[in-house]
Short mmCIF file of C-alpha atoms in Angstrom, two decimals:
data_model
loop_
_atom_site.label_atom_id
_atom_site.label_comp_id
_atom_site.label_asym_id
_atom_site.label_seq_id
_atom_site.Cartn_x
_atom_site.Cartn_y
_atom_site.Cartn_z
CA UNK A 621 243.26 101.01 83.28
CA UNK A 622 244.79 97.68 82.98
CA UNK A 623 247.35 98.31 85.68
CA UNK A 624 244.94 100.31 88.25
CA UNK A 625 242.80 96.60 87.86
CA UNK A 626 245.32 94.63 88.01
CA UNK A 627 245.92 96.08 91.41
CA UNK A 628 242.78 96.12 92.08
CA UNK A 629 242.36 92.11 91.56
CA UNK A 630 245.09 91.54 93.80
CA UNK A 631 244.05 93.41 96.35
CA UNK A 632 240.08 92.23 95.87
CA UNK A 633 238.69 91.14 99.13
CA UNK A 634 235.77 89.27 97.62
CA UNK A 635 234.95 87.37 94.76
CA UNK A 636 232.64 90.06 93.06
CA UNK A 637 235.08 92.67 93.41
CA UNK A 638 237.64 90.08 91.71
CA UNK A 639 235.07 89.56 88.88
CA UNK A 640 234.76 93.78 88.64
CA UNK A 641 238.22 94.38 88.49
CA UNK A 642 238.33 91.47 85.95
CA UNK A 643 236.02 93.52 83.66
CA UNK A 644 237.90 96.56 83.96
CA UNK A 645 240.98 94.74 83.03
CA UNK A 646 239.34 93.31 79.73
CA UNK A 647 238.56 97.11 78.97
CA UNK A 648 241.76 98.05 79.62
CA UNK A 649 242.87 95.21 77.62
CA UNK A 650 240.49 95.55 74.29
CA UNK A 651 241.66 99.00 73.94
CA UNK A 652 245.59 98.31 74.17
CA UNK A 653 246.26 95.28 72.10
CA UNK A 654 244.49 96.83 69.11
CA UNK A 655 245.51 100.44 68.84
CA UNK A 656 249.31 98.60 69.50
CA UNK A 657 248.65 96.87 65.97
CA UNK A 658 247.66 100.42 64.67
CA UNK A 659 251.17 101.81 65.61
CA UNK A 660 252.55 98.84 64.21
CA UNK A 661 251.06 100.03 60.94
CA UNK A 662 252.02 103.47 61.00
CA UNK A 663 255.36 102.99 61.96
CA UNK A 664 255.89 100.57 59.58
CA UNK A 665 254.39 101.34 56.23
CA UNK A 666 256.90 98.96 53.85
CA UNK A 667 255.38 95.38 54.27
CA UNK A 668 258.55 93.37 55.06
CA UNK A 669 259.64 95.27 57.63
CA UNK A 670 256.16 95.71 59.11
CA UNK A 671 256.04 91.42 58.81
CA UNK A 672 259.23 92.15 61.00
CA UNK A 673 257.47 94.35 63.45
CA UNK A 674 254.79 92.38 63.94
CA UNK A 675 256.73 88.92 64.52
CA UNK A 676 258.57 90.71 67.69
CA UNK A 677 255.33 91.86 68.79
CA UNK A 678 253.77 88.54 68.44
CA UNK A 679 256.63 87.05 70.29
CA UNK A 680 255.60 89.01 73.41
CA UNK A 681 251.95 88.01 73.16
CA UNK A 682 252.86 84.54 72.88
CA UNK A 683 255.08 83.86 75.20
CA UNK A 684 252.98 85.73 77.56
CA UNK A 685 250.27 83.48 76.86
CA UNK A 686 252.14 80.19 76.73
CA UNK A 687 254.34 81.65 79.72
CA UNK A 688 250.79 82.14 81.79
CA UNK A 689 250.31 78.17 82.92
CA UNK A 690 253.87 77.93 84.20
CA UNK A 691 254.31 81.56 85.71
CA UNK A 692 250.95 81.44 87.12
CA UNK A 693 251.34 77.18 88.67
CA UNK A 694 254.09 78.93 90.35
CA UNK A 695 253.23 81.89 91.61
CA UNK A 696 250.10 80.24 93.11
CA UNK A 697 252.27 79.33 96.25
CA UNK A 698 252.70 82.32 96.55
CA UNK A 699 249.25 83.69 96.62
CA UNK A 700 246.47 83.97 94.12
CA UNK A 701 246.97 87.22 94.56
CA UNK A 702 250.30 87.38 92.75
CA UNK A 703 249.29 86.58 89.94
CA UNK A 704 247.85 90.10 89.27
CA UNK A 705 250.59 91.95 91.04
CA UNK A 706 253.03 90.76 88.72
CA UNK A 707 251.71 92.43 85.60
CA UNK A 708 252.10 96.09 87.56
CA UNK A 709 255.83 96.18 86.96
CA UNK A 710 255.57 95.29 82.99
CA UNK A 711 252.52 97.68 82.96
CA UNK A 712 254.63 100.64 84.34
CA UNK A 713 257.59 100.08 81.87
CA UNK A 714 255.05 99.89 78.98
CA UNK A 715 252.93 103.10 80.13
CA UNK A 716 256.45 104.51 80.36
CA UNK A 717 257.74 103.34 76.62
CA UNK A 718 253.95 104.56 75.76
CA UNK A 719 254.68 108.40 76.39
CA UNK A 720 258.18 108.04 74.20
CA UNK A 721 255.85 107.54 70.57
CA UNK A 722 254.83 110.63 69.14
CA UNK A 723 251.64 111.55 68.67
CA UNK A 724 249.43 109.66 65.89
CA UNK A 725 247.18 111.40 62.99
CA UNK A 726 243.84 111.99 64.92
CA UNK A 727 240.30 111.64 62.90
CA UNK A 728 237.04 112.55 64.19
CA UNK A 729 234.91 109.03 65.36
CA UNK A 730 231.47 109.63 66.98
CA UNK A 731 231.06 106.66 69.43
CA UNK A 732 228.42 104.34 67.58
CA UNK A 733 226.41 103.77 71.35
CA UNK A 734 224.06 101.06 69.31
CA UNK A 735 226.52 99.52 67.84
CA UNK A 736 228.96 99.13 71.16
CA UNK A 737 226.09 97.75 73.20
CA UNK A 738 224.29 95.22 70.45
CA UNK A 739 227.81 93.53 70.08
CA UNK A 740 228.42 93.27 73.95
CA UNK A 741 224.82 91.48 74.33
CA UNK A 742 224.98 89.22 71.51
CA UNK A 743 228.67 87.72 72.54
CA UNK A 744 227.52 88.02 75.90
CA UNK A 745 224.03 86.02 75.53
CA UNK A 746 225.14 83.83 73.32
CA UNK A 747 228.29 82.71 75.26
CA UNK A 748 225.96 82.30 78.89
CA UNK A 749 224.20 80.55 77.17
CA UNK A 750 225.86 77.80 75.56
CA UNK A 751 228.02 77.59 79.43
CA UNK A 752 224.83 76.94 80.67
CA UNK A 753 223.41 74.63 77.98
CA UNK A 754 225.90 72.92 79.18
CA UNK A 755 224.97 72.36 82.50
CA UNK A 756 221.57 72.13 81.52
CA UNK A 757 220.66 71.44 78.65
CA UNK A 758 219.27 73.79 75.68
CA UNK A 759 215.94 73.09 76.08
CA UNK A 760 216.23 75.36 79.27
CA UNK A 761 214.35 78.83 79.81
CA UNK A 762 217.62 80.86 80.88
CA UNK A 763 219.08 78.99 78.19
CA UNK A 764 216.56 79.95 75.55
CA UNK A 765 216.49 83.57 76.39
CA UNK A 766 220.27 83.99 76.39
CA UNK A 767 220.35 82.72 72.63
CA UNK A 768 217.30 84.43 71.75
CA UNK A 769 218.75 87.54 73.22
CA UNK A 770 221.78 86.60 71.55
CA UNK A 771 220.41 86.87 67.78
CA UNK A 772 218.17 89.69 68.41
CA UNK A 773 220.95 91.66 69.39
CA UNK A 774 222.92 90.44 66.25
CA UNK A 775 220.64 91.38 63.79
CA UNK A 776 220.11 94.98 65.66
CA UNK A 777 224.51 95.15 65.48
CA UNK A 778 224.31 94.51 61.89
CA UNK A 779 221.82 96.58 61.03
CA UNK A 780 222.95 99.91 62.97
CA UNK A 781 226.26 98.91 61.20
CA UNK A 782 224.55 98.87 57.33
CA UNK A 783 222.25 102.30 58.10
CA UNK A 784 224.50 103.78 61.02
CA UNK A 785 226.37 107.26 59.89
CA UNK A 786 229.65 106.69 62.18
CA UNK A 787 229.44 102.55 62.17
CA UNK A 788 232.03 101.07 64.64
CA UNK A 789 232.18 98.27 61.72
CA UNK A 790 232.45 99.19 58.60
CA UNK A 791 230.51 96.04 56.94
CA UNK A 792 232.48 96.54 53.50
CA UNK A 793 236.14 95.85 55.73
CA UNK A 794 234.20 92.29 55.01
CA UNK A 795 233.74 92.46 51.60
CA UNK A 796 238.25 91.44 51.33
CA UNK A 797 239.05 88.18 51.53
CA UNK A 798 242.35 89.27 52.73
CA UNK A 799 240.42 90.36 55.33
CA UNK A 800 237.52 87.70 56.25
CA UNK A 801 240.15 84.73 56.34
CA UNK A 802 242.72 86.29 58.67
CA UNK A 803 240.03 87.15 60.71
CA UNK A 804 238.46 83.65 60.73
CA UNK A 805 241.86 82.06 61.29
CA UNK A 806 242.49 84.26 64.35
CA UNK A 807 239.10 82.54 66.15
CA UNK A 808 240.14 79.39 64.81
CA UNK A 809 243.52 79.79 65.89
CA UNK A 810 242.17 80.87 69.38
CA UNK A 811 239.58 77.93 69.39
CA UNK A 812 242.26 75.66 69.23
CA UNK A 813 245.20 77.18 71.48
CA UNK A 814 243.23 78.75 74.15
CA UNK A 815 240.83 75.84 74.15
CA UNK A 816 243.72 73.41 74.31
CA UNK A 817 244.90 75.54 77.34
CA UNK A 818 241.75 75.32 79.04
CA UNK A 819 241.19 72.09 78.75
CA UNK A 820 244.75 70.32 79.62
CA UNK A 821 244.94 72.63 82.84
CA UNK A 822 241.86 70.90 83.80
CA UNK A 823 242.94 67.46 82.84
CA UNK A 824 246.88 67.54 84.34
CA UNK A 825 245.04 69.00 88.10
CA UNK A 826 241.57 66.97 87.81
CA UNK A 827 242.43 63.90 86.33
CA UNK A 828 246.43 63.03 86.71
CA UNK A 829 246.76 65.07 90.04
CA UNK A 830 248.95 67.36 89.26
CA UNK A 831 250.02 70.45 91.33
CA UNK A 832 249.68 74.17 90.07
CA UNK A 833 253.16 74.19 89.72
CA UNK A 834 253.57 71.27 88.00
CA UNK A 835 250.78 71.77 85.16
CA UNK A 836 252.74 74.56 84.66
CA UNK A 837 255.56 72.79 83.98
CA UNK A 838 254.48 70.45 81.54
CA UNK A 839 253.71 73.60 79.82
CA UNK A 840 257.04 74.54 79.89
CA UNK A 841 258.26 73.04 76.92
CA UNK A 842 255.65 74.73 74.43
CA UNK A 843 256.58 77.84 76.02
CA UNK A 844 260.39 77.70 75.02
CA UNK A 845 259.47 76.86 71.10
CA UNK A 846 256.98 79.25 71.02
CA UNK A 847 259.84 82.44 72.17
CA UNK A 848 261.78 80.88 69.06
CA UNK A 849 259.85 80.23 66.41
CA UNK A 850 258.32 83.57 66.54
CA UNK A 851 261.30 84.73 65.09
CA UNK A 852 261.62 82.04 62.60
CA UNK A 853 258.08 83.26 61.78
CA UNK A 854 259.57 86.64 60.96
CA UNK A 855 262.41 85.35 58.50
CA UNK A 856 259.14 83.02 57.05
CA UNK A 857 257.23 85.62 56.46
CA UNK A 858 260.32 87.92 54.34
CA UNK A 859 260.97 84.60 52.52
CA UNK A 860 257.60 83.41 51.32
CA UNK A 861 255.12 86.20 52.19
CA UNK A 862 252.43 86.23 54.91
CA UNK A 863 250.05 83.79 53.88
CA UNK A 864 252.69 80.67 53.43
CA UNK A 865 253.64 81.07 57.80
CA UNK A 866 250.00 81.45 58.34
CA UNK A 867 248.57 77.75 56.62
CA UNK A 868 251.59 75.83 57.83
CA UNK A 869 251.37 77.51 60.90
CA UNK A 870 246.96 76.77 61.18
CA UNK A 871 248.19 72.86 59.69
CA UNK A 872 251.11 72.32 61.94
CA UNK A 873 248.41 73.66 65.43
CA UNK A 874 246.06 70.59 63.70
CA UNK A 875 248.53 67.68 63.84
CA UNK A 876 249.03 68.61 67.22
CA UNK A 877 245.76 68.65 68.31
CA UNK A 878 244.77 65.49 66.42
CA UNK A 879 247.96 63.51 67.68
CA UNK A 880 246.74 64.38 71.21
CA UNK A 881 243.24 63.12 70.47
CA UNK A 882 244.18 59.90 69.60
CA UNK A 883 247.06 59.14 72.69
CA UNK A 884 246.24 56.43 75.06
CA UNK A 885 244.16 57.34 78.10
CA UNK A 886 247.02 58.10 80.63
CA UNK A 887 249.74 58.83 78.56
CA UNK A 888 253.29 59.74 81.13
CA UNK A 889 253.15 63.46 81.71
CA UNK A 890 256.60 64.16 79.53
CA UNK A 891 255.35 62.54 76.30
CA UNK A 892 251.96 64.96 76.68
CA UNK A 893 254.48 68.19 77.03
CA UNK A 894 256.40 66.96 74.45
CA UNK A 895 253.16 66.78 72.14
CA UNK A 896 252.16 70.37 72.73
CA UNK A 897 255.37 71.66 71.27
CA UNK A 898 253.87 71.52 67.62
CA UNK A 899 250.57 73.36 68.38
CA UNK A 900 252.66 75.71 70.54
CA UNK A 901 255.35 75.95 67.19
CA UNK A 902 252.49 76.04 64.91
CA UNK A 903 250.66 79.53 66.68
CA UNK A 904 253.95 80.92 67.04
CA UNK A 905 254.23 80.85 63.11
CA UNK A 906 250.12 81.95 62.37
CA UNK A 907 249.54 84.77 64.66
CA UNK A 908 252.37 87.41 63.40
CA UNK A 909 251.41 85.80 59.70
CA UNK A 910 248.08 86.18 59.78
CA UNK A 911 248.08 89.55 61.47
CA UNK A 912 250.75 90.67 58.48
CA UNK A 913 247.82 89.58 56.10
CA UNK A 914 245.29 91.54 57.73
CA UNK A 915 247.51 95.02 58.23
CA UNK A 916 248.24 94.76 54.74
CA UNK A 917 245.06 94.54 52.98
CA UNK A 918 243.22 97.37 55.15
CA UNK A 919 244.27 100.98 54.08
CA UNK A 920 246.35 102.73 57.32
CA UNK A 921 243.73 104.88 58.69
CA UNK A 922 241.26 101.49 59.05
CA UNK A 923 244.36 99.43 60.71
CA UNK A 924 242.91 100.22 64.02
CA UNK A 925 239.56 99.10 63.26
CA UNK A 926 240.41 95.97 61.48
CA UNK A 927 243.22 95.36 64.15
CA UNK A 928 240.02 95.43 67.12
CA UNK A 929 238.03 93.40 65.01
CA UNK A 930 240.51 90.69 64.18
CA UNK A 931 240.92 91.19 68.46
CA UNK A 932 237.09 90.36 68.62
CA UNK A 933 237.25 87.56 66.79
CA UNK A 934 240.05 85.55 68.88
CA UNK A 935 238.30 86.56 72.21
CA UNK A 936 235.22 85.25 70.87
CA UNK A 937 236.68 82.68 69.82
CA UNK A 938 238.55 81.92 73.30
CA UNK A 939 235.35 82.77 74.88
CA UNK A 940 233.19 80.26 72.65
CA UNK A 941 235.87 77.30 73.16
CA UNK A 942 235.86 77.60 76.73
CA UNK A 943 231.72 77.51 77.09
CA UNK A 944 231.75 74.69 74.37
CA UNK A 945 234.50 72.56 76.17
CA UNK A 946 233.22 73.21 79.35
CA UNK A 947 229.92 71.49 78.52
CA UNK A 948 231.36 68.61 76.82
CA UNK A 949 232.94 67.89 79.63
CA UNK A 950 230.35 67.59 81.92
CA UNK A 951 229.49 64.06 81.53
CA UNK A 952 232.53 62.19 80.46
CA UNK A 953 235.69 64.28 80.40
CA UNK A 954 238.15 62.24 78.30
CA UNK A 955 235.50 61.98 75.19
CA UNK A 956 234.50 65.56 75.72
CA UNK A 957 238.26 67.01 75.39
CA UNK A 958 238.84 64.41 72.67
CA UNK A 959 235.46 65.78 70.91
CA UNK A 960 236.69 69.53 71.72
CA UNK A 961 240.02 68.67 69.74
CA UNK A 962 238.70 67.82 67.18
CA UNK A 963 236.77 70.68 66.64
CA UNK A 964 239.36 72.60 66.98
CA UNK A 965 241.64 70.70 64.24
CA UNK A 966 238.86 70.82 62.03
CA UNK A 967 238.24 74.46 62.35
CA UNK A 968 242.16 74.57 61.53
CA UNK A 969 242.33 72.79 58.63
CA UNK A 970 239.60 74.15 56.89
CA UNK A 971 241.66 77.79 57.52
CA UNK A 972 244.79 76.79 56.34
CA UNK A 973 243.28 75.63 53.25
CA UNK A 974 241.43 78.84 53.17
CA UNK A 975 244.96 80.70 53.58
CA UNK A 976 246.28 79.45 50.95
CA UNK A 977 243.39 80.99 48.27
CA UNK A 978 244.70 84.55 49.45
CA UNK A 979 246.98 86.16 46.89
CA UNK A 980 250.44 87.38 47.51
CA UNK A 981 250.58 91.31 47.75
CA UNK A 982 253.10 92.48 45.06
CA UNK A 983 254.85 94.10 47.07
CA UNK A 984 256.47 91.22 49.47
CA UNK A 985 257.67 89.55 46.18
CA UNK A 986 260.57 92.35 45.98
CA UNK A 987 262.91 91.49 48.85
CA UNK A 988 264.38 94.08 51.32
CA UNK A 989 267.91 95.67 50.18
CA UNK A 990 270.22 93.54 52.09
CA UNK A 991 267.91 90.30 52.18
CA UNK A 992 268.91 87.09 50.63
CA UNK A 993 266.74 86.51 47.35
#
């Protein structure tokens, strides 16, 4: 599904088939990157080399992601419409690797239809309307029907999920703290580094007059200490456990932020580069770490579940930054992104302090046969 839309965005002759093809590519998208976690857990039942696992997994995600700005500045003189091609040839090789993994244990999941469609409404009332509280205010009718919307369909979602027979969300996957906290330090985590994304795009093009290309390329730095410290985060993670990569990681993405909100108005391009290399170091440690956490406190035939949840919760939390940031900017840019950090590098403190209450599973404190002590 993901390649057929990718394909389909390229080729899109208006801007509402772009935005269709867009949907079926976050469909395509929301099914993948969690049910890849599950085969991470069933391939890998011992923790340290699942911690392994995941860190080379993570290292494809995040260089992807930090890899997007520069790859995409580029390919922009090109055409818009390469930016979408170019994920056809990685698709194919994947959907080919795909039909190489033999088939998983299989369980019998009625589709929870209530469930499914309360979720979709509340994330998607409540983020239209905070974009366009935004824009115009809260005290707004659309606005005030979005959020209303919003928490009526949130209380119907957790309700079909306390009484429902076959609930898509098991409510007691929350009742872990090994659990909740990975989970809320994967929408922190997104908060921050998609937010940060979001928001320094605008301000390199709007505001220093940079070209696509070169946004990209201030980007470029981030991008190369991200690919490497995703395998330090590995080692990390076999030395100390999961949890230790996961707070420095959250604290390390907070420095960075707050050292950016407190540079002079028009810092030189290089020294702003430069300063995204700790937030881009600091995910690059978190996200395999935290996902280790999560994986390890859900049994194996819930890893799928808790693997689409934890997804939820950074797309929400991507979704959320970008409506949030985009309305503080409205008025005054440099105090909005400046109030936006913040926000972020509070959300990431108060997680990494979190991360550190977890306790370490028993079984990381025996090291593999082979591993230094």
């Amino acid at each position: 599904m993901f390649i057929a839309a990718s394909a389909a965005c390229g080729c899109a002759p208006t801007l509402g088939v772009l935005i269709g093809a867009r949907l079926l590519q976050g469909l395509g998208a929301a099914v993948t990157l969690p049910t890849s976690m599950a085969l991470l857990r069933e391939a890998y039942p011992d923790q340290v080399e699942r911690a392994r696992a995941i860190s080379i997994w993570a290292m494809g995600g995040a260089v992807a992601s930090a890899a997007g700005p520069v790859r995409g500045g580029f390919l922009t003189l090109l055409s818009r419409r390469a930016i979408f091609f170019i994920n056809l040839p990685v698709g194919l090789v994947a959907l080919l690797l795909v039909t190489r993994i033999a088939r998983s244990p299989r369980r019998e999941a009625p589709l929870d239809r209530t469930g499914q469609i309360a979720a979709v409404v509340a994330m998607g009332g409540l983020t239209y309307g905070v974009i366009e509280a935004g824009a115009d205010g809260f005290g707004t009718p659309r606005v005030l029907i979005a959020l209303s919307l919003a928490i009526v369909a949130l209380i119907v979602f957790l309700t079909s999920q306390a009484r429902g027979r076959h609930p898509m969300v098991p409510l007691d996957l929350f009742r872990s703290r090994g659990v909740v906290v990975p989970l809320l330090g994967g929408f922190a985590f997104t908060v921050g580094f998609h937010g940060l994304g979001f928001l320094l795009s605008l301000y390199f093009q709007e505001l220093r007059g940079l070209s696509s290309s070169a946004t990209g390329l201030a980007f470029l730095p981030m991008t190369v200490v991200t690919a490497f410290m995703n395998l330090v985060a590995a080692r990390a993670a076999e030395r100390f456990g999961a949890r230790v990569p996961t707070a420095v990681g959250l604290f390390l993405m907070a420095v960075g932020l707050m050292v950016l909100c407190v540079v002079p108005q028009s810092p030189p391009v290089w020294l702003m580069a430069v300063l995204l290399v700790p937030v881009g170091a600091g995910g690059a440690l978190d996200v395999p770490a935290l996902t280790a956490v999560l994986l390890d406190n859900v049994p194996a035939e819930r890893a799928g579940t808790a693997s689409g949840v934890l997804n939820t919760f950074r797309q929400s939390g991507g979704a959320l930054a970008m409506a949030v940031y985009g309305a503080l900017i409205t008025t005054d840019f440099l105090h909005g992104m400046r109030v936006g950090l913040t926000i972020s590098t509070v959300l990431l403190v108060v997680m990494a302090a979190a991360t550190l209450t977890l306790k370490r599973p028993a079984e990381m404190t025996t090291p593999m046969k082979g591993a230094r002590p």
